[in-house]
Amino acid sequence: MATATLETTAPVRDTFPINGTDYIEFYVGNARQAAHYYRAAFGFQLIGYRGPETGTRDRASYLLQQGKIRFVLTTAIRADLSPEARRIAEHVEMHGDGVRDIALWVDDARDAFQKAVERGAVPEREPIVARDDDGEVVIASFRIYGDTIHSLVERKNYRGLFMPGFRATAPHFAPSDVGLKYVDHCVGNVELGKMNDWVDFYARVMGFRNMLTFDDKTISTEYSSLMSKVMANGNDRIKFPINEPAKGKKKSQIDEYLEFYKGPGVQHMALATDDIIRSVTALRDRGVEFLSVPTTYYDELQGRVGRIDEPVDTLASLGILVDRDPDGYLLQIFTRPVEDRPTVFYEIIQRKGARSFGAGNFKALFEAIEREQELRGNL
Ligand code: FE2
């Protein structure tokens, strides 16, 4: 597994400063029930709400938080009342529940938006200022792959909970967290031949660099393959791997996603923890289902990654994968898709020195997905 190419050139200057992921917004069919799932199964807290009770009549949004991770789950209540609500309903009809917006936290949203558009981004929403008694938030958005967007969020003049329109909630049901801390990376699946277009987009528009490339020979099984390039921003806090299918004997998992999501979109989000054994144990106990790996994976583990702190038998019983990069190692595990369409899933990741990704796990993941694809009749 040595054919992944790690690019070592560091950026000279960050031409598109981003502080971090601000929130991830999902458009879903039933936000109230989806919120319950993320609270009960993933240990998120429901901290805010916007809907008819707060004066927004056409849609409802639930704001969930765990560590620095913020999810917004939004549904249309009356698609006939506004173009915005109609767009939400159409998104859900087309894609199923899915990610609409990977929102990025910036110091100056107007400036970032202007730069992005000058460099070729397609605007979705011009900068608007949302105000309430706690100050103001400036937000603007541009389009990325499929129906997905990046919002740019400036909140330096805001002291409120999240954003004007949201009301704080303090529900009786408040399950304990599972130790999830921040969004490590968000992966996009795009059509055959489009990966490099999006790699170029992130480089040109947002000054990202290609930190790692997996070619179709690295990530291939007997049946199918994919290609992936990891794009990272100036401070390496934001990583957007882009996958595209590659030709194989059978249908690639990326093709399956594209077919069921009806186009490109976010495939998985990786949520970081400081204690993956604790987090994964808790998630499993609450009903989150993970992909399994063959026990032979662990027979070869020590030879492949060397000494690690965690007991291998515990990792094997939970199905946690281990990989190395030049700086250290990482532990990761992948959930099954979290909805009926085989589209969006999650990764739980713990980094112990490693800043990028290893190729060995990618292949193990790919084979695990393929076993499930076969059960679905989509291989
Ligand atoms: Fe990942």
Tab-separated table of C-alpha atoms and ligand atoms in Angstrom:
chain	number	residue	atom	x	y	z
A	1	MET	CA	0.000	0.000	0.000
A	2	ALA	CA	2.669	2.512	-0.857
A	3	THR	CA	1.261	4.037	-3.992
A	4	ALA	CA	-0.582	6.927	-2.335
A	5	THR	CA	1.179	10.168	-3.139
A	6	LEU	CA	1.707	12.543	-0.253
A	7	GLU	CA	2.352	16.067	-1.449
A	8	THR	CA	4.844	17.825	0.770
A	9	THR	CA	4.707	21.354	-0.588
A	10	ALA	CA	3.243	23.636	2.049
A	11	PRO	CA	1.331	26.726	0.954
A	12	VAL	CA	3.295	29.957	0.998
A	13	ARG	CA	0.333	32.109	1.997
A	14	ASP	CA	-3.252	31.356	2.936
A	15	THR	CA	-5.261	33.212	0.300
A	16	PHE	CA	-8.637	32.143	1.699
A	17	PRO	CA	-8.507	32.150	5.514
A	18	ILE	CA	-11.044	29.828	7.158
A	19	ASN	CA	-11.275	29.418	10.930
A	20	GLY	CA	-13.087	26.098	10.843
A	21	THR	CA	-16.318	24.336	9.968
A	22	ASP	CA	-19.160	26.519	11.249
A	23	TYR	CA	-22.015	24.049	10.813
A	24	ILE	CA	-23.300	21.344	8.501
A	25	GLU	CA	-26.891	21.743	7.376
A	26	PHE	CA	-28.926	18.768	6.241
A	27	TYR	CA	-32.204	18.938	4.356
A	28	VAL	CA	-34.356	16.125	5.684
A	29	GLY	CA	-37.894	14.799	5.357
A	30	ASN	CA	-38.699	14.933	9.065
A	31	ALA	CA	-36.314	17.089	11.067
A	32	ARG	CA	-37.930	16.382	14.429
A	33	GLN	CA	-37.336	12.647	14.106
A	34	ALA	CA	-33.880	13.057	12.543
A	35	ALA	CA	-32.916	15.270	15.489
A	36	HIS	CA	-34.014	12.565	17.888
A	37	TYR	CA	-31.815	10.040	16.080
A	38	TYR	CA	-28.703	12.223	16.336
A	39	ARG	CA	-29.439	12.933	20.001
A	40	ALA	CA	-30.250	9.388	21.064
A	41	ALA	CA	-27.751	7.535	18.872
A	42	PHE	CA	-24.863	10.005	18.426
A	43	GLY	CA	-25.075	11.929	21.719
A	44	PHE	CA	-25.759	15.389	20.252
A	45	GLN	CA	-27.512	18.009	22.390
A	46	LEU	CA	-30.482	19.884	20.985
A	47	ILE	CA	-29.572	23.483	21.767
A	48	GLY	CA	-31.645	25.571	19.369
A	49	TYR	CA	-34.756	25.623	17.228
A	50	ARG	CA	-36.319	27.748	14.514
A	51	GLY	CA	-39.812	27.068	13.215
A	52	PRO	CA	-43.445	28.164	13.353
A	53	GLU	CA	-43.224	28.771	17.128
A	54	THR	CA	-40.406	31.265	16.559
A	55	GLY	CA	-42.024	32.996	13.603
A	56	THR	CA	-40.699	30.936	10.662
A	57	ARG	CA	-43.858	29.423	9.222
A	58	ASP	CA	-42.651	27.457	6.206
A	59	ARG	CA	-39.825	25.299	7.648
A	60	ALA	CA	-38.261	24.023	10.842
A	61	SER	CA	-34.600	23.713	11.838
A	62	TYR	CA	-33.088	21.885	14.795
A	63	LEU	CA	-29.624	22.946	15.978
A	64	LEU	CA	-27.563	20.121	17.458
A	65	GLN	CA	-24.161	20.358	19.092
A	66	GLN	CA	-21.448	18.067	20.407
A	67	GLY	CA	-17.986	19.446	21.105
A	68	LYS	CA	-17.359	21.924	18.284
A	69	ILE	CA	-19.618	20.033	15.865
A	70	ARG	CA	-22.839	21.793	14.906
A	71	PHE	CA	-25.502	20.119	12.785
A	72	VAL	CA	-28.590	21.941	11.544
A	73	LEU	CA	-31.446	19.669	10.463
A	74	THR	CA	-33.944	21.503	8.297
A	75	THR	CA	-37.242	20.379	6.833
A	76	ALA	CA	-39.937	22.077	4.756
A	77	ILE	CA	-43.284	22.424	6.538
A	78	ARG	CA	-45.118	24.356	3.799
A	79	ALA	CA	-43.347	24.088	0.458
A	80	ASP	CA	-46.078	26.260	-1.062
A	81	LEU	CA	-45.264	29.257	1.140
A	82	SER	CA	-41.824	30.256	-0.124
A	83	PRO	CA	-39.180	29.464	-2.740
A	84	GLU	CA	-36.822	28.560	0.134
A	85	ALA	CA	-39.202	25.920	1.545
A	86	ARG	CA	-39.881	24.602	-1.963
A	87	ARG	CA	-36.155	24.200	-2.533
A	88	ILE	CA	-35.858	22.169	0.669
A	89	ALA	CA	-38.751	19.889	-0.290
A	90	GLU	CA	-37.352	19.381	-3.810
A	91	HIS	CA	-33.899	18.616	-2.399
A	92	VAL	CA	-35.364	15.916	-0.178
A	93	GLU	CA	-37.480	14.458	-2.975
A	94	MET	CA	-34.469	14.258	-5.276
A	95	HIS	CA	-31.683	13.241	-2.896
A	96	GLY	CA	-33.352	11.830	0.193
A	97	ASP	CA	-31.992	13.229	3.453
A	98	GLY	CA	-28.643	14.777	2.630
A	99	VAL	CA	-26.129	17.522	3.225
A	100	ARG	CA	-27.063	20.856	1.711
A	101	ASP	CA	-24.448	23.134	3.228
A	102	ILE	CA	-20.934	22.729	4.595
A	103	ALA	CA	-20.771	26.160	6.218
A	104	LEU	CA	-17.365	27.683	6.897
A	105	TRP	CA	-16.486	30.143	9.647
A	106	VAL	CA	-14.625	33.180	8.300
A	107	ASP	CA	-13.642	36.581	9.712
A	108	ASP	CA	-15.049	38.570	6.792
A	109	ALA	CA	-17.863	36.909	4.851
A	110	ARG	CA	-18.278	39.734	2.304
A	111	ASP	CA	-14.596	39.707	1.425
A	112	ALA	CA	-14.407	35.896	1.263
A	113	PHE	CA	-17.517	35.744	-0.927
A	114	GLN	CA	-16.205	38.390	-3.285
A	115	LYS	CA	-12.873	36.601	-3.615
A	116	ALA	CA	-14.563	33.259	-4.241
A	117	VAL	CA	-16.803	34.699	-6.953
A	118	GLU	CA	-13.919	36.576	-8.593
A	119	ARG	CA	-12.040	33.295	-8.741
A	120	GLY	CA	-14.912	31.505	-10.433
A	121	ALA	CA	-17.343	30.277	-7.750
A	122	VAL	CA	-21.042	30.380	-8.704
A	123	PRO	CA	-22.990	32.487	-6.175
A	124	GLU	CA	-25.946	30.910	-4.404
A	125	ARG	CA	-26.770	33.752	-2.022
A	126	GLU	CA	-25.300	37.270	-1.936
A	127	PRO	CA	-24.139	38.467	1.500
A	128	ILE	CA	-27.009	39.161	3.883
A	129	VAL	CA	-26.885	40.569	7.402
A	130	ALA	CA	-29.107	38.869	9.971
A	131	ARG	CA	-29.654	40.947	13.116
A	132	ASP	CA	-31.247	40.528	16.519
A	133	ASP	CA	-30.626	41.839	20.058
A	134	ASP	CA	-27.388	39.820	20.254
A	135	GLY	CA	-25.770	41.480	17.245
A	136	GLU	CA	-25.397	40.441	13.629
A	137	VAL	CA	-24.250	37.535	11.502
A	138	VAL	CA	-23.142	38.049	7.891
A	139	ILE	CA	-23.709	35.063	5.619
A	140	ALA	CA	-23.161	34.424	1.914
A	141	SER	CA	-23.083	31.189	-0.085
A	142	PHE	CA	-21.673	29.706	-3.261
A	143	ARG	CA	-22.275	26.446	-5.041
A	144	ILE	CA	-20.081	23.362	-5.077
A	145	TYR	CA	-20.768	19.877	-6.505
A	146	GLY	CA	-24.374	18.879	-7.183
A	147	ASP	CA	-26.891	20.799	-5.083
A	148	THR	CA	-24.365	21.310	-2.298
A	149	ILE	CA	-23.164	24.744	-1.167
A	150	HIS	CA	-20.597	26.398	1.077
A	151	SER	CA	-21.968	29.193	3.224
A	152	LEU	CA	-19.454	31.684	4.576
A	153	VAL	CA	-20.397	32.740	8.099
A	154	GLU	CA	-19.036	35.817	9.851
A	155	ARG	CA	-20.010	35.969	13.514
A	156	LYS	CA	-17.465	38.300	15.112
A	157	ASN	CA	-20.236	40.803	15.925
A	158	TYR	CA	-22.619	38.209	17.332
A	159	ARG	CA	-22.895	37.055	20.942
A	160	GLY	CA	-26.073	34.992	20.618
A	161	LEU	CA	-26.580	31.236	20.548
A	162	PHE	CA	-26.117	30.631	16.832
A	163	MET	CA	-27.935	32.883	14.433
A	164	PRO	CA	-30.849	35.313	14.512
A	165	GLY	CA	-34.113	33.388	14.263
A	166	PHE	CA	-33.004	30.504	16.467
A	167	ARG	CA	-34.309	30.151	20.010
A	168	ALA	CA	-32.339	28.325	22.711
A	169	THR	CA	-33.852	25.052	23.890
A	170	ALA	CA	-33.334	23.132	27.117
A	171	PRO	CA	-35.112	19.822	26.587
A	172	HIS	CA	-35.681	17.254	29.315
A	173	PHE	CA	-34.179	14.559	27.028
A	174	ALA	CA	-30.450	15.248	27.040
A	175	PRO	CA	-28.453	12.049	26.553
A	176	SER	CA	-24.764	12.195	27.433
A	177	ASP	CA	-22.299	12.855	24.650
A	178	VAL	CA	-20.089	10.123	23.156
A	179	GLY	CA	-16.916	12.218	23.045
A	180	LEU	CA	-17.154	13.618	19.504
A	181	LYS	CA	-15.099	16.831	19.255
A	182	TYR	CA	-14.904	18.370	15.782
A	183	VAL	CA	-15.402	17.737	12.061
A	184	ASP	CA	-12.185	16.219	10.743
A	185	HIS	CA	-13.143	16.095	7.066
A	186	CYS	CA	-16.127	15.978	4.688
A	187	VAL	CA	-15.944	13.802	1.591
A	188	GLY	CA	-17.674	14.524	-1.708
A	189	ASN	CA	-18.570	11.959	-4.364
A	190	VAL	CA	-18.544	13.338	-7.903
A	191	GLU	CA	-19.117	11.846	-11.352
A	192	LEU	CA	-16.549	9.976	-13.412
A	193	GLY	CA	-14.083	12.460	-14.870
A	194	LYS	CA	-15.085	15.308	-12.547
A	195	MET	CA	-12.701	14.783	-9.628
A	196	ASN	CA	-9.969	16.954	-11.091
A	197	ASP	CA	-12.445	19.742	-11.901
A	198	TRP	CA	-13.321	19.960	-8.195
A	199	VAL	CA	-9.702	19.602	-7.147
A	200	ASP	CA	-8.952	22.575	-9.417
A	201	PHE	CA	-11.943	24.440	-8.006
A	202	TYR	CA	-10.737	24.131	-4.416
A	203	ALA	CA	-7.208	25.088	-5.439
A	204	ARG	CA	-8.233	28.072	-7.597
A	205	VAL	CA	-11.182	29.449	-5.619
A	206	MET	CA	-10.162	28.692	-2.054
A	207	GLY	CA	-6.380	28.261	-2.208
A	208	PHE	CA	-6.516	24.615	-1.087
A	209	ARG	CA	-3.688	22.221	-1.899
A	210	ASN	CA	-3.809	18.586	-2.913
A	211	MET	CA	-2.338	16.944	0.196
A	212	LEU	CA	-2.844	13.332	-0.844
A	213	THR	CA	-3.789	11.337	-3.924
A	214	PHE	CA	-5.099	7.779	-4.052
A	215	ASP	CA	-5.126	6.388	-7.567
A	216	ASP	CA	-7.381	3.656	-8.900
A	217	LYS	CA	-4.675	1.042	-8.344
A	218	THR	CA	-4.330	1.916	-4.662
A	219	ILE	CA	-8.025	1.765	-3.951
A	220	SER	CA	-9.196	-1.215	-5.864
A	221	THR	CA	-10.633	-4.602	-5.112
A	222	GLU	CA	-11.154	-7.564	-7.389
A	223	TYR	CA	-14.321	-5.922	-8.696
A	224	SER	CA	-14.136	-2.167	-8.729
A	225	SER	CA	-12.075	0.880	-7.891
A	226	LEU	CA	-12.186	4.575	-7.135
A	227	MET	CA	-9.888	7.565	-7.207
A	228	SER	CA	-9.615	10.131	-4.472
A	229	LYS	CA	-7.753	13.383	-3.895
A	230	VAL	CA	-7.621	15.064	-0.516
A	231	MET	CA	-7.787	18.876	-0.642
A	232	ALA	CA	-6.736	20.823	2.456
A	233	ASN	CA	-6.930	24.523	3.266
A	234	GLY	CA	-4.114	26.823	4.365
A	235	ASN	CA	-4.181	25.836	8.052
A	236	ASP	CA	-4.963	22.139	7.335
A	237	ARG	CA	-8.049	22.341	9.552
A	238	ILE	CA	-10.400	21.880	6.634
A	239	LYS	CA	-10.039	18.759	4.497
A	240	PHE	CA	-12.289	17.923	1.589
A	241	PRO	CA	-11.447	14.616	-0.088
A	242	ILE	CA	-13.093	14.248	-3.517
A	243	ASN	CA	-13.890	10.772	-4.857
A	244	GLU	CA	-14.799	9.661	-8.335
A	245	PRO	CA	-15.610	6.162	-9.564
A	246	ALA	CA	-13.088	4.294	-11.652
A	247	LYS	CA	-13.787	1.530	-14.140
A	248	GLY	CA	-13.871	-2.001	-12.755
A	249	LYS	CA	-15.526	-5.340	-13.412
A	250	LYS	CA	-18.541	-4.347	-11.305
A	251	LYS	CA	-20.246	-1.195	-10.043
A	252	SER	CA	-18.160	1.047	-7.799
A	253	GLN	CA	-19.543	2.189	-4.439
A	254	ILE	CA	-19.269	5.732	-5.795
A	255	ASP	CA	-21.541	4.783	-8.698
A	256	GLU	CA	-24.021	3.321	-6.224
A	257	TYR	CA	-24.011	6.594	-4.278
A	258	LEU	CA	-24.429	8.707	-7.432
A	259	GLU	CA	-27.336	6.541	-8.564
A	260	PHE	CA	-29.213	6.728	-5.258
A	261	TYR	CA	-28.368	10.338	-4.380
A	262	LYS	CA	-29.184	11.226	-8.000
A	263	GLY	CA	-25.979	13.144	-8.493
A	264	PRO	CA	-22.896	14.268	-6.654
A	265	GLY	CA	-23.005	15.113	-2.971
A	266	VAL	CA	-21.493	14.590	0.448
A	267	GLN	CA	-20.676	10.930	1.016
A	268	HIS	CA	-19.394	10.967	4.566
A	269	MET	CA	-18.386	13.245	7.375
A	270	ALA	CA	-15.572	12.261	9.725
A	271	LEU	CA	-16.103	13.232	13.353
A	272	ALA	CA	-13.046	13.283	15.597
A	273	THR	CA	-12.717	11.891	19.104
A	274	ASP	CA	-9.898	11.723	21.672
A	275	ASP	CA	-10.918	8.227	22.713
A	276	ILE	CA	-12.217	6.131	19.864
A	277	ILE	CA	-12.713	3.017	21.994
A	278	ARG	CA	-15.004	4.907	24.360
A	279	SER	CA	-16.839	6.712	21.544
A	280	VAL	CA	-17.426	3.640	19.390
A	281	THR	CA	-18.493	1.527	22.362
A	282	ALA	CA	-21.054	4.182	23.315
A	283	LEU	CA	-22.282	4.627	19.735
A	284	ARG	CA	-22.749	0.873	19.298
A	285	ASP	CA	-24.628	0.613	22.569
A	286	ARG	CA	-27.011	3.301	21.317
A	287	GLY	CA	-27.715	1.546	18.053
A	288	VAL	CA	-25.254	3.030	15.558
A	289	GLU	CA	-24.283	0.301	13.096
A	290	PHE	CA	-20.712	0.055	11.829
A	291	LEU	CA	-19.159	-1.741	8.889
A	292	SER	CA	-17.355	-4.876	9.906
A	293	VAL	CA	-13.894	-5.937	8.786
A	294	PRO	CA	-12.660	-9.507	8.466
A	295	THR	CA	-10.642	-10.749	11.459
A	296	THR	CA	-7.695	-11.306	9.109
A	297	TYR	CA	-7.317	-7.493	9.024
A	298	TYR	CA	-6.038	-7.667	12.612
A	299	ASP	CA	-3.654	-10.580	11.948
A	300	GLU	CA	-1.618	-8.322	9.681
A	301	LEU	CA	-2.110	-5.158	11.691
A	302	GLN	CA	0.978	-5.013	13.864
A	303	GLY	CA	3.268	-5.808	10.937
A	304	ARG	CA	1.691	-3.018	8.905
A	305	VAL	CA	1.423	-0.188	11.438
A	306	GLY	CA	3.954	-1.108	14.138
A	307	ARG	CA	3.454	-0.433	17.839
A	308	ILE	CA	0.245	1.265	18.927
A	309	ASP	CA	-1.122	2.215	22.362
A	310	GLU	CA	-4.484	0.462	22.025
A	311	PRO	CA	-5.033	-3.264	22.665
A	312	VAL	CA	-5.490	-4.934	19.273
A	313	ASP	CA	-8.106	-7.367	20.605
A	314	THR	CA	-10.297	-4.427	21.729
A	315	LEU	CA	-9.910	-2.754	18.322
A	316	ALA	CA	-10.765	-6.063	16.640
A	317	SER	CA	-13.891	-6.586	18.778
A	318	LEU	CA	-15.135	-3.116	17.810
A	319	GLY	CA	-13.945	-3.267	14.185
A	320	ILE	CA	-11.732	-0.177	14.476
A	321	LEU	CA	-9.154	0.253	11.691
A	322	VAL	CA	-5.610	1.550	12.135
A	323	ASP	CA	-3.352	3.192	9.588
A	324	ARG	CA	-0.172	5.195	9.434
A	325	ASP	CA	1.132	8.246	7.634
A	326	PRO	CA	4.641	9.723	7.924
A	327	ASP	CA	3.735	11.654	11.108
A	328	GLY	CA	2.009	9.019	13.204
A	329	TYR	CA	-1.043	6.802	13.163
A	330	LEU	CA	-4.793	7.129	13.152
A	331	LEU	CA	-7.728	4.992	14.172
A	332	GLN	CA	-10.983	5.066	12.229
A	333	ILE	CA	-14.251	3.259	11.723
A	334	PHE	CA	-17.169	3.774	9.346
A	335	THR	CA	-20.893	3.509	9.978
A	336	ARG	CA	-23.348	1.905	7.634
A	337	PRO	CA	-25.412	4.467	5.700
A	338	VAL	CA	-27.658	6.275	8.197
A	339	GLU	CA	-30.713	6.189	5.967
A	340	ASP	CA	-32.411	3.751	3.601
A	341	ARG	CA	-30.734	5.081	0.496
A	342	PRO	CA	-27.109	3.861	0.464
A	343	THR	CA	-25.780	7.407	0.550
A	344	VAL	CA	-24.623	9.359	3.624
A	345	PHE	CA	-22.545	7.710	6.347
A	346	TYR	CA	-20.148	8.733	9.110
A	347	GLU	CA	-16.587	8.051	10.047
A	348	ILE	CA	-15.320	8.229	13.623
A	349	ILE	CA	-11.620	9.108	13.694
A	350	GLN	CA	-8.904	9.516	16.309
A	351	ARG	CA	-5.580	10.980	15.201
A	352	LYS	CA	-2.426	10.036	17.038
A	353	GLY	CA	0.101	12.104	15.161
A	354	ALA	CA	-1.137	11.296	11.662
A	355	ARG	CA	-2.274	14.412	9.797
A	356	SER	CA	-3.379	12.823	6.540
A	357	PHE	CA	-4.675	9.346	5.687
A	358	GLY	CA	-3.314	5.891	5.032
A	359	ALA	CA	-4.108	3.774	2.005
A	360	GLY	CA	-4.536	0.450	3.816
A	361	ASN	CA	-7.758	1.467	5.535
A	362	PHE	CA	-9.186	2.907	2.388
A	363	LYS	CA	-8.997	-0.520	0.827
A	364	ALA	CA	-10.448	-2.231	3.912
A	365	LEU	CA	-13.317	0.269	3.884
A	366	PHE	CA	-13.887	-0.259	0.205
A	367	GLU	CA	-14.097	-4.018	0.602
A	368	ALA	CA	-16.477	-3.672	3.557
A	369	ILE	CA	-18.779	-1.397	1.550
A	370	GLU	CA	-18.670	-3.801	-1.367
A	371	ARG	CA	-19.885	-6.658	0.844
A	372	GLU	CA	-22.887	-4.513	1.820
A	373	GLN	CA	-23.432	-3.360	-1.771
A	374	GLU	CA	-23.720	-6.994	-2.758
A	375	LEU	CA	-26.388	-7.570	-0.078
A	376	ARG	CA	-28.318	-4.632	-1.519
A	377	GLY	CA	-28.051	-6.106	-5.019
A	378	ASN	CA	-26.068	-3.085	-6.247
A	379	LEU	CA	-22.658	-4.583	-6.978
B	1	FE2	FE	-12.947	9.727	5.630
